[in-house]
Coordinates of C-alpha atoms in Angstrom, one line a residue:
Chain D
X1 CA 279.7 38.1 27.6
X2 CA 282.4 39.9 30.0
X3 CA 281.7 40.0 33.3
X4 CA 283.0 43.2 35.0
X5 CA 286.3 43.1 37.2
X6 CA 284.5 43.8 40.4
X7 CA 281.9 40.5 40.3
X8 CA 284.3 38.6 38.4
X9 CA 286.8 38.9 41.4
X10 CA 284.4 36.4 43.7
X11 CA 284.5 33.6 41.2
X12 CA 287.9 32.8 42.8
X13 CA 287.0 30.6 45.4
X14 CA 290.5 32.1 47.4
X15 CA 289.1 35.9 46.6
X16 CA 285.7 34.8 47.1
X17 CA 286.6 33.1 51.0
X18 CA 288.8 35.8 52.1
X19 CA 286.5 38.9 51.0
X20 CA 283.3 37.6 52.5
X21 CA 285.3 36.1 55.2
X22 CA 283.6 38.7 58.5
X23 CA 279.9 39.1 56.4
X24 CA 277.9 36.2 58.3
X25 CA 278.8 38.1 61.4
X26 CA 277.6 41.6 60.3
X27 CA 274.9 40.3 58.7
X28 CA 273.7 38.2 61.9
X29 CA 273.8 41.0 64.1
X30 CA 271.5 43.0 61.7
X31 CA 269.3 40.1 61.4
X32 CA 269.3 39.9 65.1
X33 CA 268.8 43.8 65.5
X34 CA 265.6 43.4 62.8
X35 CA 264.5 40.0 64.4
X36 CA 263.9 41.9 67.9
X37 CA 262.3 45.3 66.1
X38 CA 260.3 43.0 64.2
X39 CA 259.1 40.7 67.0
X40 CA 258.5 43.8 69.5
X41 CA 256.2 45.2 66.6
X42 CA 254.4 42.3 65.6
X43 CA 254.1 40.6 69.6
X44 CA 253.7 44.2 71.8
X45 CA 253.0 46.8 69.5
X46 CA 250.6 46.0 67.2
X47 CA 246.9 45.3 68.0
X48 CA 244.9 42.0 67.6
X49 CA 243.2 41.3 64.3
X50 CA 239.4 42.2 64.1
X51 CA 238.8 38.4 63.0
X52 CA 241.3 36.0 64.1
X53 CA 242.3 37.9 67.3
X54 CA 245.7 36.9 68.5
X55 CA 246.4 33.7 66.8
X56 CA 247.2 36.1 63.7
X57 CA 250.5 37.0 65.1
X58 CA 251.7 33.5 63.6
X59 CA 252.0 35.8 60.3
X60 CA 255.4 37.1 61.2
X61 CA 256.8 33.7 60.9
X62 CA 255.1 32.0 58.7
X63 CA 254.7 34.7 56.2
X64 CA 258.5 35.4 55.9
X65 CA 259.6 31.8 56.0
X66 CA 256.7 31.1 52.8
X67 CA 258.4 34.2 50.9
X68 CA 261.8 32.9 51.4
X69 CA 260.6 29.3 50.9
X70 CA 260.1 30.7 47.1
X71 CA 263.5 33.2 47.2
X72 CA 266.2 30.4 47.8
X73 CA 264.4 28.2 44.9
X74 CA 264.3 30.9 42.8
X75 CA 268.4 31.8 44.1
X76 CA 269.0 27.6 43.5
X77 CA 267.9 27.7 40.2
X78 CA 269.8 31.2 39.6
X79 CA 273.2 30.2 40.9
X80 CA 272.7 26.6 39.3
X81 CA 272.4 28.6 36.0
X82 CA 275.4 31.1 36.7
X83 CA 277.2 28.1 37.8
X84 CA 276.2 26.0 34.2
X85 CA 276.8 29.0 31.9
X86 CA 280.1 30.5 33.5
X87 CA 281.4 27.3 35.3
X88 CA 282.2 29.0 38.5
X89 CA 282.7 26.9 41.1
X90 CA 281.6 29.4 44.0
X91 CA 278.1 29.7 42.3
X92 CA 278.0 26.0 42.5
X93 CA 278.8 26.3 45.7
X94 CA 276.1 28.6 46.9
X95 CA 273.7 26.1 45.2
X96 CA 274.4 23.3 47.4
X97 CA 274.6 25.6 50.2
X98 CA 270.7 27.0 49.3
X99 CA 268.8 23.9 49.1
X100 CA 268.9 22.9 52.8
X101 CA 268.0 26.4 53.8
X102 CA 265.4 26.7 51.2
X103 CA 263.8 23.2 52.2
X104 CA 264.4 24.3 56.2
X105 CA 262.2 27.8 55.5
X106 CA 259.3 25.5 53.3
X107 CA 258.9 22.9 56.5
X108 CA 259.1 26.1 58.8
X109 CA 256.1 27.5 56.4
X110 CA 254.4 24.2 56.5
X111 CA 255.1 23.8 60.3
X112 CA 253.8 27.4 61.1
X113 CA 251.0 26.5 58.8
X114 CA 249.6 23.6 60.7
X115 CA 250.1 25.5 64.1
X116 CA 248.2 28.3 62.4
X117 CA 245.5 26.1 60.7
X118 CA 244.4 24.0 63.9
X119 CA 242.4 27.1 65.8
X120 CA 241.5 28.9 62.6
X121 CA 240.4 26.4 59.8
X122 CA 239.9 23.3 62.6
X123 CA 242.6 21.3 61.0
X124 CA 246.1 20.8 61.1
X125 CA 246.6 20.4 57.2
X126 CA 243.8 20.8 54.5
X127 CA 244.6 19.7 50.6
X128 CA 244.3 23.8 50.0
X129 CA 246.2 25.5 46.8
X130 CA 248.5 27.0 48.1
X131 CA 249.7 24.3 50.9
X132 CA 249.6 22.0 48.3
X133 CA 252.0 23.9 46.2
X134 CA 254.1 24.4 49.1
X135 CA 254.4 20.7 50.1
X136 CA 255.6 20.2 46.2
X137 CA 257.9 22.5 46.5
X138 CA 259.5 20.9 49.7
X139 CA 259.5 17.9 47.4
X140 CA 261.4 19.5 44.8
X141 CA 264.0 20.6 47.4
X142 CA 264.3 17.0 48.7
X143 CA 264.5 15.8 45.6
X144 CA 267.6 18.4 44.8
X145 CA 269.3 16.9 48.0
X146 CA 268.9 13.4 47.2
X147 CA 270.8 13.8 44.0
X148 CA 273.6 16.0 46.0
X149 CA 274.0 12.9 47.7
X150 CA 273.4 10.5 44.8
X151 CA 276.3 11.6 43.0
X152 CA 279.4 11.4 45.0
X153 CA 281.7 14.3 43.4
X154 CA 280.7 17.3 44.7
X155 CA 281.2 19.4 41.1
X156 CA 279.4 17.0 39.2
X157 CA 275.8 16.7 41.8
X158 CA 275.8 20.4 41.3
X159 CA 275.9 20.6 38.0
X160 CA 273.4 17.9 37.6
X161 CA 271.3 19.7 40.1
X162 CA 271.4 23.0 38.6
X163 CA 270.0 21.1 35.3
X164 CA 267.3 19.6 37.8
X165 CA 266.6 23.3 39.8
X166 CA 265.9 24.8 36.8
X167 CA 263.8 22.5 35.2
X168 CA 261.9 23.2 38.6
X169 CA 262.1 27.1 38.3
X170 CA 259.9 26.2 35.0
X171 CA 257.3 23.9 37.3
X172 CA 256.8 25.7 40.2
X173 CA 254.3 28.5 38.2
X174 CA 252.7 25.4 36.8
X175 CA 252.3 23.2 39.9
X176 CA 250.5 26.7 41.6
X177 CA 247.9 27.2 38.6
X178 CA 247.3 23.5 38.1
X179 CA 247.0 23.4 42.1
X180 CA 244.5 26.7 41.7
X181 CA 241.8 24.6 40.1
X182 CA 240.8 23.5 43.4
X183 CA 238.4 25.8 45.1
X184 CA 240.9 27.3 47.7
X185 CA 240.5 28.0 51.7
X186 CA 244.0 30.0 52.5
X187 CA 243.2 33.6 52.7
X188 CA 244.3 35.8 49.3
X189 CA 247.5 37.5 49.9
X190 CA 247.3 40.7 51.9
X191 CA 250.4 42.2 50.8
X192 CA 251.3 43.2 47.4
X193 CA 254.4 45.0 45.3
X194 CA 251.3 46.4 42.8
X195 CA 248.2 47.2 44.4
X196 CA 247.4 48.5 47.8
X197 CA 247.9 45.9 50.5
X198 CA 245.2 45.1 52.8
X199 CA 247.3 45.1 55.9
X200 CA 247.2 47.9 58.6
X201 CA 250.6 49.9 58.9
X202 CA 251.4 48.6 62.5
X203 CA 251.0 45.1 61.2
X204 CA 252.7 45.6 57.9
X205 CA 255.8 47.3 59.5
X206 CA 257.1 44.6 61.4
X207 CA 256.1 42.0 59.2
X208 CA 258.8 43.6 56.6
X209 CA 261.2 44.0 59.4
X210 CA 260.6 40.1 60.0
X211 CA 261.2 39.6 56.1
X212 CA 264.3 41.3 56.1
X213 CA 265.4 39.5 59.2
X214 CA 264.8 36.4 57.6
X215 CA 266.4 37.3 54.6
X216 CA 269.7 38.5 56.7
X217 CA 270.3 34.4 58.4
X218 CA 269.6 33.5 54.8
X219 CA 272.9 35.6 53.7
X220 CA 274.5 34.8 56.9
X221 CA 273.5 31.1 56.8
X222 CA 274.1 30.9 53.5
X223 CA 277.7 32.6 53.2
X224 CA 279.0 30.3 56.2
X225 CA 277.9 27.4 54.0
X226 CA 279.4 28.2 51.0
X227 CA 282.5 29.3 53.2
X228 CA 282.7 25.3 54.5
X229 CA 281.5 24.0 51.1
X230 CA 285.3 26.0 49.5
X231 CA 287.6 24.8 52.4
X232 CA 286.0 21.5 51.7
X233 CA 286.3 21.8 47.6
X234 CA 289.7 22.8 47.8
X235 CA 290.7 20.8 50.8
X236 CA 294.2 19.9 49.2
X237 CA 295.2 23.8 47.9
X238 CA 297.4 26.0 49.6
X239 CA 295.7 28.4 50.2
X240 CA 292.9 26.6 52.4
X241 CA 295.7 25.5 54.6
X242 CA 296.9 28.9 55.2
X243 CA 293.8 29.5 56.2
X244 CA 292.7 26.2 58.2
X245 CA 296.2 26.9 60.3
X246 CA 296.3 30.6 60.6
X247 CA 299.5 31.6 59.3
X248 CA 299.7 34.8 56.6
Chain N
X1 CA 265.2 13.5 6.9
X2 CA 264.7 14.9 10.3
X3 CA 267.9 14.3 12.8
X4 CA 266.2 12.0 15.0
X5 CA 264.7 9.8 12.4
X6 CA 267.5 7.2 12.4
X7 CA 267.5 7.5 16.3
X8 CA 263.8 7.1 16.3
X9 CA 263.9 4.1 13.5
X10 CA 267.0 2.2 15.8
X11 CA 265.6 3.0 19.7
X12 CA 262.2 1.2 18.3
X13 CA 263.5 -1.6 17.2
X14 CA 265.8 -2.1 19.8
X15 CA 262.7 -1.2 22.3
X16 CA 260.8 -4.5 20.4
X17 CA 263.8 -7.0 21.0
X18 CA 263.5 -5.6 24.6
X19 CA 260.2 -6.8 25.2
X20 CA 259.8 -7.5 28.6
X21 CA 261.4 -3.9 29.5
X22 CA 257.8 -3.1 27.6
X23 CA 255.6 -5.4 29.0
X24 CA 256.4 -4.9 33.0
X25 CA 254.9 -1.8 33.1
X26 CA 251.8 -2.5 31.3
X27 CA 251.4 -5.3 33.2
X28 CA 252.1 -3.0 36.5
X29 CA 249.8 -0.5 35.7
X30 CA 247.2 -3.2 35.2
X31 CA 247.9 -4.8 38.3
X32 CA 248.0 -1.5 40.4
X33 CA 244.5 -0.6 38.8
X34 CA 243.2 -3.2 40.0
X35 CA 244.5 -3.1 43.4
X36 CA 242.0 0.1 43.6
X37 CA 238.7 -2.1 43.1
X38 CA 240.3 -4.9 45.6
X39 CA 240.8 -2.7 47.9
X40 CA 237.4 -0.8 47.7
X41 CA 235.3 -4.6 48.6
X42 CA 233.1 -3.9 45.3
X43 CA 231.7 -0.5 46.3
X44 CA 230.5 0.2 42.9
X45 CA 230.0 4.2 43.2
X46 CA 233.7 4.7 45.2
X47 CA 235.3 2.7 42.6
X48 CA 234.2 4.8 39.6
X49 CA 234.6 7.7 41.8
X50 CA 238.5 7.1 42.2
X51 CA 238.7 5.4 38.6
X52 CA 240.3 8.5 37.2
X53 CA 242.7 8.8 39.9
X54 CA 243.8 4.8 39.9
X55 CA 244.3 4.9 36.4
X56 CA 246.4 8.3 36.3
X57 CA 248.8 7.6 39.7
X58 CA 248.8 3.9 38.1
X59 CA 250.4 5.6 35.0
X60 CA 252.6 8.2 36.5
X61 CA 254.4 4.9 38.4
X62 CA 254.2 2.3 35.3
X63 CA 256.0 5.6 33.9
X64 CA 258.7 5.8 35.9
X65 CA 259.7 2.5 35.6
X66 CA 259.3 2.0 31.6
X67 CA 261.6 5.4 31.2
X68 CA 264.3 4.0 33.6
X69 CA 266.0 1.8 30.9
X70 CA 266.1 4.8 28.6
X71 CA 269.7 5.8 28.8
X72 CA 270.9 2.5 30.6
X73 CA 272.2 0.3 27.8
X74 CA 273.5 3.6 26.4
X75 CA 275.2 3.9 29.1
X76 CA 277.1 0.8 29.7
X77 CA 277.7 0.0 26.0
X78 CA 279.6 3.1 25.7
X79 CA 277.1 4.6 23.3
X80 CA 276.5 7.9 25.2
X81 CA 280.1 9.1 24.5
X82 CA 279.5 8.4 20.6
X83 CA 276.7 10.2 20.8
X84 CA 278.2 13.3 22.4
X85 CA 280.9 13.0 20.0
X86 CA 278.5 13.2 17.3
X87 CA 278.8 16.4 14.9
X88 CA 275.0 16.1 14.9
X89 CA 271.9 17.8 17.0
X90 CA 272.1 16.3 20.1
X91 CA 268.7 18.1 21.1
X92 CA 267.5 16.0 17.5
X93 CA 268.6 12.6 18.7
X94 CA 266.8 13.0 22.2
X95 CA 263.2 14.3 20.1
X96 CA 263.9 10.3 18.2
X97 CA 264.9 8.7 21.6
X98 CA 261.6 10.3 23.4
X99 CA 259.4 9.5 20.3
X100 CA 260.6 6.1 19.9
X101 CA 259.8 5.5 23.6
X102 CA 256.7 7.2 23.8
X103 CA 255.2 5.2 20.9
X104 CA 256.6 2.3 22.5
X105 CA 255.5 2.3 25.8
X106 CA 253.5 5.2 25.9
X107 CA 250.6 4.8 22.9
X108 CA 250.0 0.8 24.4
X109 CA 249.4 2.7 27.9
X110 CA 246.9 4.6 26.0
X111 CA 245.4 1.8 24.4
X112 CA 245.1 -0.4 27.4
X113 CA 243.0 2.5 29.1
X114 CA 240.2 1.0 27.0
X115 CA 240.0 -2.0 28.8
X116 CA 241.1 -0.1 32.4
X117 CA 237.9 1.8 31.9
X118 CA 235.6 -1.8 31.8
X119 CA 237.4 -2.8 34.7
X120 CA 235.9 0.4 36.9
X121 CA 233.2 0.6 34.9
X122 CA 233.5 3.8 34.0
X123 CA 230.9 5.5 31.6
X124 CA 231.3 5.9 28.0
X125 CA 231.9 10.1 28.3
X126 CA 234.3 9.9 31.3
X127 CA 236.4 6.9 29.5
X128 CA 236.6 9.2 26.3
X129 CA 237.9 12.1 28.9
X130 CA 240.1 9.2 29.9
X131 CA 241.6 8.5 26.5
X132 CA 242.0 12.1 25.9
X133 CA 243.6 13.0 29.1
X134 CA 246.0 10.0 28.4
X135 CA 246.7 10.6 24.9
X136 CA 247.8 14.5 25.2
X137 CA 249.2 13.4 29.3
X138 CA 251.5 10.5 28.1
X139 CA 253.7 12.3 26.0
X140 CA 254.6 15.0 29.0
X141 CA 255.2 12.2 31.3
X142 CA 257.9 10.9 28.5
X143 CA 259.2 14.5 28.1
X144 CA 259.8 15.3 31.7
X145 CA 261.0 11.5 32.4
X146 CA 263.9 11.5 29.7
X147 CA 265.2 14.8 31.3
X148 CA 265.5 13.0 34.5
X149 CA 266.4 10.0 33.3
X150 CA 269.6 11.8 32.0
X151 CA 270.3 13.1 34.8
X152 CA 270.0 9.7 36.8
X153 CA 272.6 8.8 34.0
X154 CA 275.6 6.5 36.0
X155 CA 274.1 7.5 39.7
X156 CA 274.0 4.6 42.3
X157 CA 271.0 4.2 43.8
X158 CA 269.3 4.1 39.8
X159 CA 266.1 2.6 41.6
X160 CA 265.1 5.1 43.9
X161 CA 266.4 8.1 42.4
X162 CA 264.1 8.7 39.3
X163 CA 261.0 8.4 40.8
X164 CA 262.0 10.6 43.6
X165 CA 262.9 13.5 41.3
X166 CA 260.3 13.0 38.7
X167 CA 257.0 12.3 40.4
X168 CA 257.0 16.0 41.6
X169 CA 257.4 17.2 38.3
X170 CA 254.7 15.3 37.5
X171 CA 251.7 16.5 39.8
X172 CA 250.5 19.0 37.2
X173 CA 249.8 16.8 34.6
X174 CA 248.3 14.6 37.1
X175 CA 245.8 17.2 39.2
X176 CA 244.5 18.5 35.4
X177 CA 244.1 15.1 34.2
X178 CA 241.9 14.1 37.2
X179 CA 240.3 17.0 37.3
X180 CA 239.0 16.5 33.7
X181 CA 238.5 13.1 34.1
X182 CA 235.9 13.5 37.3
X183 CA 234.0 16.5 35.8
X184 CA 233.5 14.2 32.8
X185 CA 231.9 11.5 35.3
X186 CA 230.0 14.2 36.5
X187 CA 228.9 15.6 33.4
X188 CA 230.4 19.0 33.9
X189 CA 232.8 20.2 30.5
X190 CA 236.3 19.7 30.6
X191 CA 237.8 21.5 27.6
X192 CA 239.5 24.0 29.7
X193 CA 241.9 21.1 31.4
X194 CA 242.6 19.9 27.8
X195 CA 243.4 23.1 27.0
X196 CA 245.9 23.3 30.1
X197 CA 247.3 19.7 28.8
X198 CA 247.5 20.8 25.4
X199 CA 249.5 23.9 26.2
X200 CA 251.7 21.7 28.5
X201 CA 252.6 19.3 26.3
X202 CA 253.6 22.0 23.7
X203 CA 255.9 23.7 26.5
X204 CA 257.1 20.4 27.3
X205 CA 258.1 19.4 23.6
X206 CA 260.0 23.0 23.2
X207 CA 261.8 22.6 26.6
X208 CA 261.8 19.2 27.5
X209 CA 264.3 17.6 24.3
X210 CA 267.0 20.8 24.9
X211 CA 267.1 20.3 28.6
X212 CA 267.6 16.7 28.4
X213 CA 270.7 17.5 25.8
X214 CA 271.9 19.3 28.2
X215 CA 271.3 16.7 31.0
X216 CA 273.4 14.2 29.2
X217 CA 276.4 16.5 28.2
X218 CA 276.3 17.5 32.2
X219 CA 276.6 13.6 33.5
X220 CA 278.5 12.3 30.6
X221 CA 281.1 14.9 30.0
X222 CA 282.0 15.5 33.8

């Protein structure tokens, strides 16, 4: 299959570095401009919850960090394939870059979890569904870096770990259902792409803005990564030493 | 002649001459089985309670460790590169390797369940849930483990490694497995989680052989 000019161009890992070169900047500040919207909604604005009072207001972290706990396998496995099927090296790159993030936002979900589950449920951590699934998932993602580190050239762990991330992809539907035969205590999910979401609109609003906020250090995180993981791949090419000493 | 029937013929008789690399893990799983009932002091209702549970985290370790020769002698005799090389299937050769070693070490597993059950005296309904859940359980572990076991393929720390990247894969098989295992002690019906295994194992067998092909061409090749 041909791959139009205009994505083709960022498999270079030259084009690729230069090009997205000043995005981790722009997309930190809007991260930073949704992160303070988001918090202002979800801290000041909106009103406690009829049940839970204030200790729902966990939600705007712990929500966004679950969703993108999912996103950067789901982007692992992606760029592991893109990476296997076109032998790019930047999609490689973004791999090794994701896993760290992705296991940093499944602890944070975990963490937020624990803080959340003391005062509601009476217990740090409960073998529930869906924390189960989570926990497994943070497995996966360990298991991901381990081989990183198991196999010393860098080219060769990805490629082996983008066999290993998608063989995951395939598990992680099948941990959750085999996970669901347990009777479950985590509240059902309030917010949905299909049906109406059982959220009020002044808690739903800046729990999106949060999401997106989220989802802007992930690109910014993410692109600085890949950024390092290049200058490192291609330590002893020209170009990276034009770069690394600042002449044209 | 299917492509994997010499494979299959040749990795079982190789398996045979390699007897104690078949015997260690039996005799692990037995002794970590027992470990449970040590460890309990004899309470009798506990131990039949977590019978189902020793026997299947027993087998998802004495698993790990038979699969972890499954490439190595490949591997440093050079053979892996032949097979590559070859003009046949690979995805064919890995459904004879994954037989061979499933009938090998994975059937006496099954087999030894018999006498696992006598030792946590486990009733006559739950130990046939036992042998079921093992019987259609064992082959997914053998699936999943020869995926990873490519992929282990050459790596340093061979030891560690494995277990670390399989047992996760593994936790589905093993919460269904239990699951059906308990509501058989209990009397409840537990068709449904041998329906899940069933349809697991067939998933497995489709995607499990290719992926591993693929595994091997990855560490090999690079």
């Amino acid at each position: 299959m041909r791959v139009p000019w205009f994505i083709a161009r960022y498999a270079s890992a030259r084009e690729f570095y230069v090009l997205t070169e000043s995005w981790p900047l722009w997309l930190g500040l809007l991260g930073a401009l949704l992160l303070v919207a988001g918090l202002y909604g979800g801290l000041v604005l909106a009103g406690p919850d009829a049940l839970q009072g204030e200790v729902y207001r966990i939600i705007y972290v712990h929500v966004p960090s679950a969703w993108m706990s999912l996103f950067a396998y789901v982007c692992l496995a992606l760029f592991g394939l893109v990476g296997l099927v076109w032998r790019t090296r930047v999609s490689l790159a973004a791999a090794r870059a994701c896993a760290p993030l992705g296991a940093a936002f499944t602890l944070l979900a975990l963490l937020t979890g624990a803080i959340w589950g003391k005062p509601t449920w009476g217990a740090w951590w409960v073998w529930d569904a869906r924390l189960s699934a989570e926990l497994v998932l943070f497995f996966l993602y360990l298991g991901y870096m381990a081989l990183q580190t198991a196999v010393p050239d860098p080219r060769a762990a990805a490629r082996a770990g983008a066999v290993l991330a998608l063989v995951g992809l395939v598990n992680v539907p099948i941990i959750h259902f085999s996970v669901e035969w347990w009777s479950t205590l985590h509240q059902g999910s309030t917010v949905s792409l299909f049906a109406d979401s059982r959220i009020h609109i002044s808690m739903l609003v800046p729990l999106l803005l949060m999401a997106g906020a989220f989802k802007c250090y992930f690109g910014a995180v993410l692109l600085m990564r890949m950024q390092a993981e290049l200058l490192l791949l291609d330590r002893d090419r020209a170009w990276v030493l034009q770069q690394v000493s600042g002449t044209p | 002649m299917h492509i994997g029937t010499g494979m299959f013929y040749g990795e079982v008789l190789a398996l045979l001459r390699r007897r104690s690399e078949l015997v260690h893990p039996l005799v692990f799983l037995l002794i970590v089985v027992s470990l449970f009932p040590l460890a309990l002091g004899g309470r009798q209702l506990l131990v039949t309670e977590l019978a189902p549970v020793a026997v299947w985290v027993a087998a998802l370790l004495a698993s790990t460790l038979a699969l972890s020769g499954m490439f190595r002698a490949d591997y440093e005799a050079g053979m892996l590169d032949r097979l590559l090389l070859s003009r046949r299937s690979l995805t064919g050769l890995m459904w004879g390797k994954v037989a061979a070693y499933w009938l090998v070490s994975g059937l006496p597993l099954v087999l030894l369940s018999g006498l696992l059950g006598v030792l946590l005296q486990l009733p006559a309904a739950a130990l046939q849930a036992l042998v079921l859940t093992l019987l259609l359980g064992t082959p997914i572990l053998t699936l999943l483990g020869a995926i990873i076991m490519a992929l282990a393929v050459g790596v340093r720390d061979v030891g560690t490694l494995p277990p670390l990247l399989l047992l996760p894969l593994y936790v589905p098989v093993l919460v269904v497995a239990c699951s059906a295992v308990s509501n058989a002690l209990h009397g409840q019906p537990y068709l449904a989680e041998l329906y899940f295994l069933g349809g697991l194992l067939l998933l497995s067998m489709a995607l499990a052989p290719p992926a591993t092909a693929l595994s091997l061409r990855v560490r090999v090749c690079e």
